[in-house]
Coordinates of C-alpha atoms in Angstrom, one line a residue:
Chain A
X1 CA -3.6 -3.5 12.4
X2 CA -1.8 -6.2 14.4
X3 CA 0.7 -7.8 12.1
X4 CA 2.0 -10.5 14.5
X5 CA 4.8 -11.1 16.8
X6 CA 8.4 -12.1 17.1
X7 CA 8.1 -12.6 20.8
X8 CA 8.4 -16.3 21.5
X9 CA 7.6 -16.1 25.2
X10 CA 7.2 -13.4 27.8
X11 CA 6.6 -12.9 31.4
X12 CA 5.0 -9.8 33.0
X13 CA 4.0 -11.4 36.3
X14 CA 0.6 -9.8 36.0
X15 CA -1.0 -13.0 37.0
X16 CA 0.5 -12.4 40.4
X17 CA 2.3 -15.8 40.2
X18 CA 5.2 -17.6 38.5
X19 CA 3.1 -19.7 36.2
X20 CA 4.7 -18.0 33.1
X21 CA 7.9 -19.7 34.2
X22 CA 6.9 -22.8 36.1
X23 CA 4.1 -24.0 33.8
X24 CA 6.7 -24.6 31.2
X25 CA 8.7 -27.8 31.4
X26 CA 11.5 -27.2 32.0
X27 CA 11.2 -23.9 33.7
X28 CA 11.7 -22.8 37.3
X29 CA 11.4 -20.1 39.9
X30 CA 13.1 -20.9 43.1
X31 CA 15.4 -19.6 45.9
X32 CA 18.2 -21.7 47.3
X33 CA 18.6 -22.1 50.2
X34 CA 15.3 -20.9 51.4
X35 CA 15.3 -19.5 53.9
X36 CA 17.0 -17.1 54.0
X37 CA 16.6 -16.4 50.3
X38 CA 13.1 -15.8 48.9
X39 CA 11.4 -15.3 45.6
X40 CA 7.9 -13.8 45.3
X41 CA 5.6 -11.8 43.0
X42 CA 5.0 -8.4 44.5
X43 CA 3.3 -5.2 43.8
X44 CA 6.0 -3.3 45.6
X45 CA 7.8 -2.8 42.4
X46 CA 6.6 -3.0 38.8
X47 CA 8.1 -1.9 35.5
X48 CA 4.8 -2.0 33.7
X49 CA 1.5 -3.1 35.0
X50 CA 1.2 -3.8 38.8
X51 CA 3.5 -6.7 39.5
X52 CA 7.1 -7.8 39.3
X53 CA 9.2 -10.7 40.7
X54 CA 11.2 -9.8 43.8
X55 CA 14.3 -11.9 44.4
X56 CA 16.0 -11.5 47.8
X57 CA 19.2 -13.1 49.0
X58 CA 21.1 -12.9 52.2
X59 CA 24.7 -13.1 51.2
X60 CA 26.7 -12.2 54.2
X61 CA 30.5 -12.1 54.3
X62 CA 30.5 -15.4 56.3
X63 CA 28.4 -17.4 53.9
X64 CA 28.6 -19.1 50.6
X65 CA 26.8 -18.4 47.3
X66 CA 23.1 -17.4 47.8
X67 CA 20.6 -18.0 45.0
X68 CA 17.2 -16.8 43.8
X69 CA 16.3 -17.2 40.2
X70 CA 14.0 -17.6 37.3
X71 CA 15.0 -20.2 34.7
X72 CA 14.1 -21.1 31.1
X73 CA 16.0 -24.0 29.6
X74 CA 16.0 -26.7 27.1
X75 CA 13.5 -25.9 24.4
X76 CA 15.0 -22.6 23.5
X77 CA 16.0 -21.6 20.0
X78 CA 19.5 -21.7 18.8
X79 CA 19.4 -17.9 18.4
X80 CA 17.2 -15.4 20.1
X81 CA 17.1 -12.2 22.0
X82 CA 16.7 -12.5 25.8
X83 CA 15.5 -9.4 27.6
X84 CA 14.6 -8.6 31.2
X85 CA 14.1 -5.4 33.2
X86 CA 15.8 -5.0 36.6
X87 CA 15.3 -2.7 39.6
X88 CA 17.9 -2.4 42.4
X89 CA 16.4 -0.6 45.4
X90 CA 19.8 0.3 46.8
X91 CA 23.5 0.0 46.0
X92 CA 25.5 -2.9 47.2
X93 CA 29.2 -3.5 47.8
X94 CA 30.1 -6.6 46.0
X95 CA 32.5 -8.9 47.8
X96 CA 33.0 -11.9 45.6
X97 CA 30.3 -11.7 42.9
X98 CA 26.7 -10.6 42.2
X99 CA 25.0 -12.1 39.1
X100 CA 21.8 -10.9 37.5
X101 CA 21.7 -12.7 34.1
X102 CA 23.1 -16.0 33.0
X103 CA 23.5 -18.4 30.1
X104 CA 24.4 -22.0 30.9
X105 CA 25.4 -24.9 28.8
X106 CA 25.3 -28.7 28.7
X107 CA 28.2 -30.7 27.4
X108 CA 25.7 -33.4 26.6
X109 CA 22.3 -32.0 25.6
X110 CA 20.5 -35.1 26.9
X111 CA 22.3 -35.3 30.2
X112 CA 21.1 -32.9 33.0
X113 CA 24.2 -33.8 34.9
X114 CA 26.3 -32.2 32.3
X115 CA 25.0 -28.7 33.1
X116 CA 27.7 -26.1 33.4
X117 CA 28.1 -22.3 33.5
X118 CA 28.8 -20.2 30.4
X119 CA 28.3 -16.5 30.7
X120 CA 27.4 -14.4 33.8
X121 CA 26.3 -10.8 33.6
X122 CA 27.6 -9.5 36.9
X123 CA 27.6 -6.3 38.8
X124 CA 30.8 -5.0 40.1
X125 CA 31.8 -1.8 42.0
X126 CA 33.7 0.9 40.2
X127 CA 36.3 3.0 42.0
X128 CA 33.6 5.5 43.1
X129 CA 31.4 2.7 44.5
X130 CA 28.9 2.8 41.6
X131 CA 27.6 -0.5 40.3
X132 CA 28.8 -1.4 36.8
X133 CA 28.1 -4.3 34.4
X134 CA 30.7 -7.0 33.8
X135 CA 30.4 -10.1 31.7
X136 CA 32.2 -13.2 33.0
X137 CA 33.1 -16.0 30.6
X138 CA 33.4 -19.3 32.5
X139 CA 35.3 -20.9 29.7
X140 CA 38.2 -18.5 30.1
X141 CA 37.6 -17.6 33.7
X142 CA 37.8 -14.0 32.9
X143 CA 35.6 -11.0 32.2
X144 CA 35.1 -10.0 28.6
X145 CA 36.5 -6.8 27.3
X146 CA 33.6 -4.4 27.0
X147 CA 33.0 -1.7 24.4
X148 CA 32.7 0.8 27.1
X149 CA 34.6 -0.1 30.3
X150 CA 32.5 -0.2 33.5
X151 CA 29.1 0.7 32.1
X152 CA 27.2 2.1 35.1
X153 CA 24.0 0.4 36.2
X154 CA 21.5 2.7 37.8
X155 CA 20.1 2.3 41.3
X156 CA 16.4 2.8 42.1
X157 CA 15.7 3.1 38.4
X158 CA 14.5 0.3 36.1
X159 CA 17.1 -0.8 33.6
X160 CA 17.1 -3.3 30.8
X161 CA 19.5 -6.1 30.1
X162 CA 19.2 -7.7 26.7
X163 CA 21.4 -10.3 25.0
X164 CA 21.4 -11.8 21.6
X165 CA 22.7 -15.3 21.9
X166 CA 23.4 -17.5 18.9
X167 CA 24.5 -20.8 20.3
X168 CA 26.5 -22.1 17.4
X169 CA 29.3 -24.5 17.8
X170 CA 31.3 -22.9 15.0
X171 CA 32.5 -19.4 14.3
X172 CA 29.0 -18.2 13.6
X173 CA 28.2 -18.1 17.3
X174 CA 27.5 -14.7 18.9
X175 CA 26.8 -13.0 22.1
X176 CA 25.8 -9.4 22.1
X177 CA 24.7 -7.6 25.2
X178 CA 22.9 -4.3 25.6
X179 CA 22.4 -2.3 28.8
X180 CA 19.5 0.1 28.4
X181 CA 19.8 -0.2 24.6
X182 CA 23.5 0.5 24.6
X183 CA 25.7 -2.2 23.3
X184 CA 28.4 -3.3 25.8
X185 CA 29.8 -6.4 24.2
X186 CA 29.7 -8.2 20.9
X187 CA 31.5 -11.5 21.0
X188 CA 31.8 -13.9 18.0
X189 CA 33.0 -17.4 17.9
X190 CA 32.0 -20.9 19.1
X191 CA 29.6 -20.8 22.1
X192 CA 28.4 -23.9 24.0
X193 CA 29.5 -27.4 22.9
X194 CA 25.8 -28.4 22.3
X195 CA 22.8 -26.4 21.0
X196 CA 21.2 -26.8 24.5
X197 CA 20.5 -23.3 26.1
X198 CA 19.6 -22.2 29.6
X199 CA 18.8 -18.6 30.4
X200 CA 18.4 -17.4 33.9
X201 CA 17.2 -14.0 35.4
X202 CA 18.7 -14.2 38.8
X203 CA 19.9 -12.7 42.0
X204 CA 23.0 -14.7 42.9
X205 CA 25.6 -13.3 45.1
X206 CA 28.4 -14.0 47.6
X207 CA 29.7 -11.7 50.2
X208 CA 27.6 -8.6 49.6
X209 CA 27.3 -5.6 51.8
X210 CA 24.8 -5.1 53.1
X211 CA 24.1 -8.8 53.0
X212 CA 20.5 -8.5 52.0
X213 CA 20.3 -7.8 48.4
X214 CA 16.9 -7.2 46.7
X215 CA 16.5 -7.4 42.9
X216 CA 13.1 -6.8 41.2
X217 CA 12.7 -8.4 37.8
X218 CA 9.9 -7.6 35.3
X219 CA 8.9 -7.9 31.7
X220 CA 11.1 -10.8 30.6
X221 CA 11.0 -11.9 27.0
X222 CA 12.5 -14.3 24.5
X223 CA 12.2 -12.9 21.1
X224 CA 13.4 -13.4 17.5
X225 CA 13.9 -9.7 17.1
X226 CA 15.4 -7.2 19.5
X227 CA 13.1 -5.9 22.2
X228 CA 15.1 -2.8 23.1
X229 CA 14.2 -0.3 25.8
X230 CA 11.1 0.8 23.9
X231 CA 9.9 -2.6 22.9
X232 CA 6.5 -4.1 23.7
X233 CA 6.4 -7.8 24.7
X234 CA 2.7 -8.2 25.3
X235 CA -0.5 -6.7 24.0
Chain B
X1 CA -7.0 23.0 -47.1
X2 CA -8.0 23.9 -43.6
X3 CA -11.8 23.5 -43.2
X4 CA -13.6 26.7 -42.8
X5 CA -15.7 27.4 -39.7
X6 CA -19.4 27.3 -39.5
X7 CA -19.6 31.1 -39.7
X8 CA -19.2 30.7 -43.4
X9 CA -22.5 28.8 -43.7
X10 CA -24.7 31.8 -44.5
X11 CA -23.0 32.2 -47.9
X12 CA -23.5 28.6 -48.6
X13 CA -27.2 28.9 -47.6
X14 CA -27.7 31.6 -50.2
X15 CA -26.0 29.6 -52.9
X16 CA -27.7 26.4 -52.2
X17 CA -31.1 28.0 -51.8
X18 CA -30.8 29.4 -55.3
X19 CA -29.6 26.1 -56.6
X20 CA -32.3 24.1 -54.9
X21 CA -35.0 26.6 -55.8
X22 CA -34.3 25.8 -59.4
X23 CA -34.5 22.1 -59.0
X24 CA -37.4 20.4 -60.5
X25 CA -39.4 17.7 -58.9
X26 CA -37.5 14.6 -58.9
X27 CA -38.9 11.5 -60.4
X28 CA -36.1 9.1 -59.9
X29 CA -37.0 8.5 -56.2
X30 CA -40.5 7.5 -57.0
X31 CA -41.4 4.2 -55.5
X32 CA -38.8 4.4 -52.7
X33 CA -39.9 4.6 -49.1
X34 CA -38.3 7.7 -47.6
X35 CA -38.2 6.1 -44.2
X36 CA -35.9 3.5 -45.5
X37 CA -33.3 6.1 -46.3
X38 CA -33.7 9.0 -43.9
X39 CA -34.4 8.5 -40.2
X40 CA -33.8 10.2 -36.9
X41 CA -36.0 12.0 -34.5
X42 CA -35.4 15.5 -35.7
X43 CA -38.3 17.9 -35.8
X44 CA -36.3 20.7 -37.4
X45 CA -35.7 19.6 -40.0
X46 CA -37.9 16.5 -40.2
X47 CA -36.6 13.5 -42.1
X48 CA -39.5 14.0 -44.5
X49 CA -38.4 17.5 -45.3
X50 CA -34.9 16.4 -45.8
X51 CA -36.1 13.7 -48.2
X52 CA -38.1 16.2 -50.1
X53 CA -35.0 18.3 -50.7
X54 CA -32.8 15.3 -51.3
X55 CA -34.9 13.5 -53.9
X56 CA -34.4 16.2 -56.6
X57 CA -30.7 16.1 -56.1
X58 CA -29.9 12.4 -56.2
X59 CA -32.0 9.6 -57.7
X60 CA -33.4 7.3 -55.1
X61 CA -31.9 4.2 -56.6
X62 CA -28.5 5.8 -56.7
X63 CA -28.9 6.6 -53.0
X64 CA -29.9 3.0 -52.3
X65 CA -26.8 1.8 -54.1
X66 CA -24.4 4.3 -52.6
X67 CA -25.7 3.9 -49.1
X68 CA -25.7 0.2 -49.4
X69 CA -29.0 -0.1 -47.8
X70 CA -29.7 -3.6 -46.5
X71 CA -33.0 -4.9 -45.8
X72 CA -34.0 -4.8 -42.1
X73 CA -31.3 -2.4 -41.1
X74 CA -32.0 1.1 -39.9
X75 CA -32.0 4.2 -42.2
X76 CA -28.5 4.9 -43.4
X77 CA -29.2 8.6 -43.1
X78 CA -29.9 10.1 -39.7
X79 CA -30.9 13.7 -38.9
X80 CA -30.9 15.0 -35.3
X81 CA -32.2 18.3 -34.0
X82 CA -29.8 19.6 -31.4
X83 CA -31.6 22.9 -30.7
X84 CA -29.3 25.6 -31.9
X85 CA -27.7 23.1 -34.3
X86 CA -28.5 20.0 -36.2
X87 CA -26.6 16.9 -37.0
X88 CA -26.6 14.8 -40.1
X89 CA -25.1 11.3 -40.4
X90 CA -24.7 9.9 -43.9
X91 CA -22.4 7.3 -45.3
X92 CA -20.4 7.2 -42.1
X93 CA -19.8 10.9 -42.3
X94 CA -21.1 13.3 -39.6
X95 CA -21.7 17.0 -39.8
X96 CA -23.1 19.3 -37.2
X97 CA -24.3 22.6 -38.4
X98 CA -24.8 25.6 -36.1
X99 CA -28.2 27.1 -37.0
X100 CA -29.6 29.0 -34.0
X101 CA -32.3 30.6 -36.1
X102 CA -33.9 27.2 -36.5
X103 CA -35.0 27.8 -40.0
X104 CA -36.2 24.3 -40.7
X105 CA -36.6 24.6 -44.4
X106 CA -33.0 25.8 -44.8
X107 CA -31.8 23.1 -42.4
X108 CA -33.6 20.5 -44.7
X109 CA -31.8 21.9 -47.8
X110 CA -28.5 21.9 -46.0
X111 CA -28.9 18.3 -44.9
X112 CA -29.9 17.2 -48.4
X113 CA -26.9 18.7 -50.0
X114 CA -24.6 17.2 -47.4
X115 CA -26.2 13.8 -47.9
X116 CA -25.8 14.1 -51.6
X117 CA -22.1 15.0 -51.3
X118 CA -21.5 12.5 -48.5
X119 CA -22.8 9.6 -50.6
X120 CA -20.6 10.6 -53.5
X121 CA -23.6 11.0 -55.8
X122 CA -23.1 13.4 -58.6
X123 CA -26.2 15.6 -58.7
X124 CA -25.6 16.0 -62.4
X125 CA -26.4 12.3 -62.9
X126 CA -29.7 12.6 -61.2
X127 CA -31.6 13.0 -64.3
X128 CA -31.8 15.6 -67.1
X129 CA -33.9 18.0 -65.2
X130 CA -31.8 18.0 -62.2
X131 CA -28.6 17.8 -64.2
X132 CA -29.4 21.0 -66.1
X133 CA -30.7 22.9 -63.2
X134 CA -28.3 22.0 -60.4
X135 CA -24.8 23.2 -60.8
X136 CA -22.0 21.0 -59.6
X137 CA -22.2 21.0 -55.9
X138 CA -19.0 22.4 -54.4
X139 CA -20.3 22.3 -51.0
X140 CA -17.7 20.0 -49.5
X141 CA -15.2 22.9 -49.2
X142 CA -17.9 25.1 -47.9
X143 CA -19.4 22.8 -45.3
X144 CA -18.5 23.8 -41.8
X145 CA -16.2 21.3 -40.1
X146 CA -17.7 19.2 -37.5
X147 CA -16.1 17.4 -34.7
X148 CA -16.5 13.6 -34.7
X149 CA -19.0 12.5 -32.1
X150 CA -17.5 11.9 -28.7
X151 CA -17.8 8.3 -27.5
X152 CA -20.4 7.6 -24.9
X153 CA -18.0 5.3 -23.0
X154 CA -14.3 5.5 -22.8
X155 CA -12.6 2.4 -21.5
X156 CA -8.9 2.5 -20.5
X157 CA -6.7 -0.4 -19.6
X158 CA -3.2 0.1 -18.5
X159 CA -0.1 -1.0 -16.6
X160 CA 0.7 1.0 -13.5
X161 CA 3.7 1.5 -11.2
X162 CA 2.7 2.7 -7.8
X163 CA 5.0 4.1 -5.0
X164 CA 3.9 4.1 -1.4
X165 CA 5.4 6.9 0.6
X166 CA 5.2 8.0 4.2
X167 CA 4.9 4.7 5.9
X168 CA 8.3 3.2 6.6
X169 CA 10.6 2.5 3.7
X170 CA 9.2 3.6 0.3
X171 CA 7.7 0.8 -1.8
X172 CA 7.2 0.4 -5.5
X173 CA 4.8 -2.1 -7.0
X174 CA 3.6 -3.0 -10.5
X175 CA -0.1 -3.3 -11.2
X176 CA -2.9 -3.0 -13.6
X177 CA -5.7 -0.4 -13.8
X178 CA -9.1 -0.3 -15.6
X179 CA -10.9 3.0 -15.9
X180 CA -14.2 3.9 -17.5
X181 CA -15.3 7.4 -18.4
X182 CA -19.0 8.0 -19.1
X183 CA -20.5 10.6 -21.3
X184 CA -19.6 13.0 -24.1
X185 CA -19.1 16.3 -22.5
X186 CA -15.8 17.9 -21.4
X187 CA -16.6 17.0 -17.8
X188 CA -17.3 13.3 -17.4
X189 CA -17.5 11.0 -14.4
X190 CA -14.8 8.3 -14.3
X191 CA -14.8 5.1 -12.3
X192 CA -11.8 2.9 -11.9
X193 CA -10.3 -0.1 -10.2
X194 CA -6.7 -0.9 -9.8
X195 CA -4.6 -3.7 -8.3
X196 CA -0.9 -3.4 -7.4
X197 CA 1.5 -5.7 -5.8
X198 CA 3.4 -7.3 -4.3
X199 CA 5.3 -4.4 -2.7
X200 CA 8.1 -5.4 -0.4
X201 CA 8.5 -2.9 2.4
X202 CA 10.0 -2.6 5.9
X203 CA 8.7 -0.7 8.8
X204 CA 10.2 -0.6 12.3
X205 CA 12.3 -3.7 11.5
X206 CA 9.3 -5.7 10.3
X207 CA 9.5 -6.7 6.7
X208 CA 6.2 -6.8 4.9
X209 CA 4.7 -7.8 1.6
X210 CA 1.7 -5.8 0.5
X211 CA -1.0 -6.0 -2.1
X212 CA -3.1 -3.0 -2.8
X213 CA -6.5 -2.7 -4.4
X214 CA -8.1 0.7 -5.1
X215 CA -11.4 1.9 -6.4
X216 CA -11.9 5.5 -7.3
X217 CA -14.5 7.9 -8.6
X218 CA -13.4 11.0 -10.3
X219 CA -14.5 13.9 -12.5
X220 CA -12.4 14.2 -15.6
X221 CA -12.1 17.5 -17.3
X222 CA -10.9 17.6 -20.9
X223 CA -8.4 20.3 -21.6
X224 CA -7.9 22.0 -25.0
X225 CA -6.1 19.7 -27.4
X226 CA -2.4 20.2 -27.9
X227 CA -1.8 19.0 -31.4
X228 CA -2.8 15.3 -31.5
X229 CA -2.7 15.1 -27.7
X230 CA -5.8 15.3 -25.6
X231 CA -4.8 16.3 -22.1
X232 CA -7.1 15.9 -19.2
X233 CA -7.2 16.3 -15.5
X234 CA -9.0 14.3 -12.8
X235 CA -10.1 14.9 -9.3
X236 CA -11.9 12.5 -7.1
X237 CA -11.8 10.2 -4.2
X238 CA -10.2 6.8 -3.7
X239 CA -10.8 3.8 -1.4
X240 CA -7.7 1.7 -0.8
X241 CA -7.8 -1.9 0.5
X242 CA -4.4 -3.0 1.7
X243 CA -3.5 -6.6 2.4
X244 CA -0.3 -6.8 4.3
X245 CA 1.7 -9.8 5.5
X246 CA 4.9 -9.6 7.6
X247 CA 7.7 -11.8 6.3
X248 CA 10.1 -11.9 9.3
X249 CA 7.8 -12.4 12.3
X250 CA 7.6 -15.8 14.0
X251 CA 3.9 -15.4 14.4
X252 CA 2.6 -13.6 11.3
X253 CA -0.8 -12.7 10.2
X254 CA -2.2 -11.3 6.9
X255 CA -4.2 -8.2 7.7
X256 CA -6.5 -6.2 5.5
X257 CA -7.1 -2.6 6.1
X258 CA -8.7 0.2 4.2
X259 CA -8.2 3.9 3.8
X260 CA -10.0 6.7 2.0
X261 CA -8.6 9.9 0.6
X262 CA -8.6 12.4 -2.2
X263 CA -7.1 11.6 -5.6
X264 CA -5.8 13.7 -8.5
X265 CA -4.5 12.7 -11.8
X266 CA -3.3 14.3 -15.0
X267 CA -3.0 12.5 -18.3
X268 CA -2.9 12.7 -22.0
X269 CA -4.5 10.6 -24.7
X270 CA -3.0 10.7 -28.2
X271 CA -5.5 11.3 -31.0
X272 CA -6.0 8.4 -33.3
X273 CA -8.0 7.6 -36.4
X274 CA -8.9 4.4 -34.7
X275 CA -11.4 3.8 -31.9
X276 CA -8.4 3.1 -29.6
X277 CA -5.5 5.3 -28.7
X278 CA -2.6 5.2 -26.3
X279 CA -2.6 7.2 -23.1
X280 CA -0.3 7.9 -20.1
X281 CA -1.2 9.5 -16.8
X282 CA 0.3 10.3 -13.5
X283 CA -1.7 10.1 -10.3
X284 CA -1.5 10.7 -6.6
X285 CA -3.6 9.9 -3.6
X286 CA -3.4 10.9 0.0
X287 CA -4.8 8.8 2.8
X288 CA -4.8 11.0 5.9
X289 CA -6.2 8.2 8.1
X290 CA -3.9 5.4 6.9
X291 CA -4.1 2.5 9.3
X292 CA -1.7 2.1 12.2
X293 CA 0.5 -1.0 12.3
X294 CA 1.6 -2.9 15.3
X295 CA 3.8 -5.9 16.0
X296 CA 5.7 -7.4 18.9
X297 CA 8.2 -6.6 20.2
X298 CA 8.6 -3.5 18.0
X299 CA 5.3 -2.1 19.2
X300 CA 3.8 0.8 17.2
X301 CA 5.1 0.7 13.7
X302 CA 3.4 3.8 12.5
X303 CA 0.9 4.1 9.7
X304 CA 0.9 2.5 6.3
X305 CA 1.9 4.7 3.4
X306 CA -0.1 7.8 3.5
X307 CA 0.9 8.9 -0.1
X308 CA 0.5 6.9 -3.2
X309 CA 2.1 8.2 -6.3
X310 CA 2.0 6.4 -9.6
X311 CA 2.0 6.4 -13.4
X312 CA -0.1 4.5 -15.8
X313 CA 0.3 3.8 -19.5
X314 CA -2.1 1.9 -21.7
X315 CA -4.8 1.9 -24.3
X316 CA -8.0 3.8 -24.4
X317 CA -11.1 2.7 -26.3
X318 CA -13.9 5.0 -27.3
X319 CA -17.2 3.1 -27.5
X320 CA -20.2 4.7 -29.1

């Protein structure tokens, strides 16, 4: 008995293309600059089904920021859960930054030129070289204090990043982030200056070692209820 | 005085036989059609035989008056042969006499005496011959007690409270139920329908509102009375139709499902002088194949409630 759904949108890449992202206006799937950065749907990796997006950047120590990303923006709800599964084929030493998941803002909802950064879910290296999650708040220019410091992100294993984002301009605003179902941050207070929301599932880095960093992304969803590691986003 | 049992009847038979043997041919009933007064399909005794014994006891015109015979209506006295017993209905009184020997003449005399008593007629006023030959009938205390006839149909209407268990958070819903029992024996079939709702529930983070309709067929076994209480037990099968609608999904759909399972109930009806009486019952049903529920992104939400427990209170009507 199918009762219905709280999933507003999902992307499983099973169509072997990016139409789930690019058929929506505005939505995007691109790599900049390209080359050397690439974005493709591949059957090399898959969380469920046969396909996933593979985002590859070449972020050597001598270059600037390299970008490959999937974007949903604009017509997003004021509050929702944003979920995506990630796969890192190998570990990376992060020089400047390495971002997987972003929320962006506009200071003027009607003005694309007012786009700006808000929160980045980054990967950083711990003292033993493992990759751990960090959350950078562009408004303060600092990482948020996490519930558990340096939550380790697995390599060669699919993991889920999920965030509840209520883009309120007053104290009812909220950002809660889970890594594989484990809450790592719960921030309350005013968020972006306007209700406009952009969410990105990305591979953005600078000064990575080795310089070629591959990120596979699958089973992305925007939902009015939490997806969680065991959630189902499509029938 | 507590009525005596039917086993006392032989003594009465002897006494009445003597009395009736001394009765003279009645003349008061002349000119009255016996079929107007005594009916029924009994072959032992026949209505005619009953009339023959009744006429010497009570004048026909007195009977007509006491029985308030109306033109066109059926005979006010009915005699039925039940095999090892016979049943007499007169003046809204009913007696069943065990008489396995099937002595039809004695049955006729018994019936006549009962009719005379039931109608309140004083045999002494039935004419000089009868008055002098028939002693005052004291049969009322000697007549065996007879159970009032069981209704052919028992209709029950009640309010219910039903709890759904075993499918997410427990739910409770109000409702109504209508039940009908057919027959007069201690084991009767019962058919029922009930409706309950709404029940607000939650399963796997999905809030739902449910309406439940059930139809069940049972066998009801009457248990020995406990004072004025008439306990019973029911066993049967129930079909459940469940209409469920989520209340916190962005894309929600009302879904109907059904489940089948065994049902059991126990209840008690309070005896009453009226055709209606109050009753209460508790009931439970098990749906081993309760439907599975699914929603995005929660996925499999498990089954709907596999247990329904409830209670019903209401009014029962016995319809003859």
